[in-house]
Amino acid sequence: MPGIMTKILEVEDLEVAFRIGPAFGIGQRKELLGVAGVGFDLDPGKTFALVGESGSGKTTLARAVNGLQAISAGRIVFDGQRIDDLDARRMKPLRLRMSMMFQDPVGSLSPRMKVGDLVTEAYRIHGIDVDFRAETERLLSLVGLSMDVTDRFPHQLSGGQARRVGVARAIALNPELIIADEPTAGLDVSIQGEVLNLLNDLRERLGLAMIIITHNLHVVRHVADRMAVMYLGRFVEIGPTDEIFSAPAHPYTAALLSANPEPDPDRAKDRIALPAEVPSLLHRPEGCEFHTRCPWARQDCGDEIPEAVIVGQRRVACRFPLERGERPPADSPTDPPTK
Amino acid sequence: MSLPTVNLLTIRDLNVRFATERGELHALRDVGLDIGKERIVGIVGESGCGKSTLINAILGLLANNGRIDGGRILFNGRDLTRLDPKSMQALRGIEIATVFQDPMGALNPVISVGRQMRNIQYRSSLRNKEKDARSVAMLQRVRIPDAKQALHRFPHEFSGGMKQRIAIAMALMMEPALLIADEPTTALDATLEVATIDLLKDLQAGIGCSVLFISHHLGVIAELCDEVVVMYAGEVVERGSTSQVFNHPNHPYTARLLECDPARQAKRTRLLPTIPGEIPDLRHRPPGCIFASRCADHRSACQAPPPEIEVDNGHFARCIHARHHDENSRSRRP
Ligand SMILES: Nc1ncnc2c1ncn2[C@@H]1O[C@H](COP(=O)(O)OP(=O)(O)OP(=O)(O)O)[C@@H](O)[C@H]1O
Ligand SMILES: Nc1ncnc2c1ncn2[C@@H]1O[C@H](COP(=O)(O)OP(=O)(O)OP(=O)(O)O)[C@@H](O)[C@H]1O
Ligand code: SF4
Ligand SMILES: [Mg+2]
Ligand SMILES: [Mg+2]
């Protein structure tokens, strides 16, 4: 129980099921797994990145950890306490200690509240008395916004300004864990740097732990201690960031990292292309779920679900983990590489 | 640009102001740019520098408290700032298609995706079944799994990046003369982002349309765009071909921005580079160079508005230090 080395977060075999299709009338409702059994843990002061295909379950996983999405199996333990079965009332005190930055910056702010009130809303919800004006000014300046914006409604902000209001809200109460869903999408690289440096400062001073979801692989490389790569609701590779970047072992990881657009118009690209056909969550592929698109797939990859293998300090869900820099075989079933 | 190319869109001296409780905000000042036929033009710049405002001004969709205060927006020779709302609306449906920054705002939450995609084909004489088939084909091109099934689903049942891709699919179905896309790939993973760039290039070549593409992702701009416009605090500070601007940035803001890209930090660092200082208050614009308060190269001459200098064929920068490429490489500033 809460000892010196308590994990701030432990997630075990987590699953989230969605029912889709017509709720009334004819037609069948079907069930799909948005998150299909994932586990990881997080130490205070550490940063864990979630990357992966669009639609692979990152936001769903984040919302589940934050208690905003009911889970269908598994356990979530925050600082030694199981939280996945808490109701809203018992979850409330924990919201002082963990917060979320939402992927949709404008949509996550109530449209009828002004920025000044939005930034300090958490204090009011939790009945914490502070000098609201001073606190608003402090939080806004931390995210590079001036007091000019306090009288505006969310839709009167630029996309990046709304994103920064979300960041200010999430750090207001000095939480121990922040779950940041695309915290820098829509920010220019300079302000992106400011936001990430701010979070790093909180990490160093207050031991903030963070789950960061981002499609910006350059950001991941710089800020994350560990990372997981998601595909169809599962982790295909999880481990230390530098190991994964220097030698991706799962074919999906290798393809993802090779695609990263570089800011150099003249640079030749050496990409591992994937076939366009993304499998359906309603009909998951048999065996290795990546085999339908894997440039390295062998005859029997569709027969057997791969056991996780250990490569260095990583767990990799592939029967034939890649060597460093290994290229797809010449007869791979994929499109010819672009450029 | 200065070459005798045919421009689809020409913007000159555009000014936009917003009324706020704390005074009037001068969001765009004397903005000028050209989009040639079949060209892909990117806009980069600070968060809040007026990129979305520029788009809204083109489309006649400025917020109620905003107004155009001078300038011209010529689309195929017609000045859009003088167009009546009805013709403007027709133009938006047929000739200009837009992927807005907020995909949730563009999709109606209570109508199924299939119905929305059918609705935007209202002008077509196809039967519903054929319209749906077109929708499915387009959803497949943006790599939505289960495309057929997706027609029956509602926007909230898709992930952030899937909604973005649905918005892209809808805009492309209109086969416009001008496609405007405001940060359409922020929620796409690298593989899909690259696929989307390829798709846009493909369709652009196929339809022969022009594209105005806004992104903070410099890598995406470098890969997709023929030309780049760099904006800072509501002004165009530099524009030129992508390789001119990326390889020979002439405005100090452009140079700093490129340096801040974490993609350029080869060594892993927890402390990322930033541009020190803050943007000026847009209610009280400084009379001189808009970047002066943050510029390491500023001189007393910067207190007067710097001219837009052509440093190379079609490459312009608004800075007193701007020099022709050859001169520049000889006397590179520290
Ligand atoms: N409310 C819902 N009802 C049904 N399906 C849903 C719902 N929310 C998400 N899904 C599905 O669950 C899967 C995972 O979605 P999620 O939003 O977690 O993806 P993501 O990894 O965050 O993607 P992105 O990077 O595009 O934001 C997707 O296939 C999505 O369509
Ligand atoms: N309706 C409005 N009322 C007042 N100010 C506004 C309004 N809309 C935008 N602004 C302000 O105008 C400026 C330009 O905003 P705009 O949305 O065009 O920026 P942007 O370049 O698109 O930024 P981002 O990259 O963050 O989306 C910002 O300072 C913004 O706060
Ligand atoms: S005009 Fe002066 S202040 Fe402005 S960018 Fe150039 S050197 Fe800097
Ligand atoms: Mg998401
Ligand atoms: Mg914008």
PDB file of N, CA, C and O and ligand atoms in Angstrom, chain A residues 158-160, chain B residues 51-52 101 182-183, ligand 5:
ATOM      1  N   SER A 158      -8.426  31.269 -31.126  1.00  0.00           N
ATOM      2  CA  SER A 158      -7.896  30.425 -32.197  1.00  0.00           C
ATOM      3  C   SER A 158      -7.816  28.994 -31.660  1.00  0.00           C
ATOM      4  O   SER A 158      -7.893  28.765 -30.452  1.00  0.00           O
ATOM      5  N   GLY A 159      -7.639  28.019 -32.565  1.00  0.00           N
ATOM      6  CA  GLY A 159      -7.570  26.623 -32.152  1.00  0.00           C
ATOM      7  C   GLY A 159      -6.476  26.394 -31.114  1.00  0.00           C
ATOM      8  O   GLY A 159      -6.682  25.722 -30.095  1.00  0.00           O
ATOM      9  N   GLY A 160      -5.324  26.958 -31.361  1.00  0.00           N
ATOM     10  CA  GLY A 160      -4.201  26.764 -30.455  1.00  0.00           C
ATOM     11  C   GLY A 160      -4.398  27.473 -29.124  1.00  0.00           C
ATOM     12  O   GLY A 160      -3.930  27.004 -28.075  1.00  0.00           O
TER      13      GLY A 160
ATOM     14  N   LYS B  51      -4.522  32.619 -39.240  1.00  0.00           N
ATOM     15  CA  LYS B  51      -4.685  31.711 -40.371  1.00  0.00           C
ATOM     16  C   LYS B  51      -6.156  31.351 -40.577  1.00  0.00           C
ATOM     17  O   LYS B  51      -6.674  31.437 -41.697  1.00  0.00           O
ATOM     18  N   SER B  52      -6.830  30.968 -39.499  1.00  0.00           N
ATOM     19  CA  SER B  52      -8.244  30.605 -39.638  1.00  0.00           C
ATOM     20  C   SER B  52      -9.079  31.838 -39.975  1.00  0.00           C
ATOM     21  O   SER B  52     -10.056  31.750 -40.721  1.00  0.00           O
ATOM     22  N   GLN B 101     -10.854  23.505 -39.169  1.00  0.00           N
ATOM     23  CA  GLN B 101      -9.915  23.095 -38.138  1.00  0.00           C
ATOM     24  C   GLN B 101     -10.554  22.134 -37.134  1.00  0.00           C
ATOM     25  O   GLN B 101      -9.919  21.209 -36.665  1.00  0.00           O
ATOM     26  N   ASP B 182      -7.719  23.378 -43.125  1.00  0.00           N
ATOM     27  CA  ASP B 182      -7.162  24.038 -41.937  1.00  0.00           C
ATOM     28  C   ASP B 182      -6.716  22.962 -40.946  1.00  0.00           C
ATOM     29  O   ASP B 182      -7.544  22.368 -40.258  1.00  0.00           O
ATOM     30  N   GLU B 183      -5.456  22.684 -40.895  1.00  0.00           N
ATOM     31  CA  GLU B 183      -4.875  21.661 -40.029  1.00  0.00           C
ATOM     32  C   GLU B 183      -5.651  20.350 -40.090  1.00  0.00           C
ATOM     33  O   GLU B 183      -6.138  19.856 -39.084  1.00  0.00           O
TER      34      GLU B 183
HETATM   35 MG    MG C   5      -6.702  28.255 -36.621  1.00  0.00          MG
END
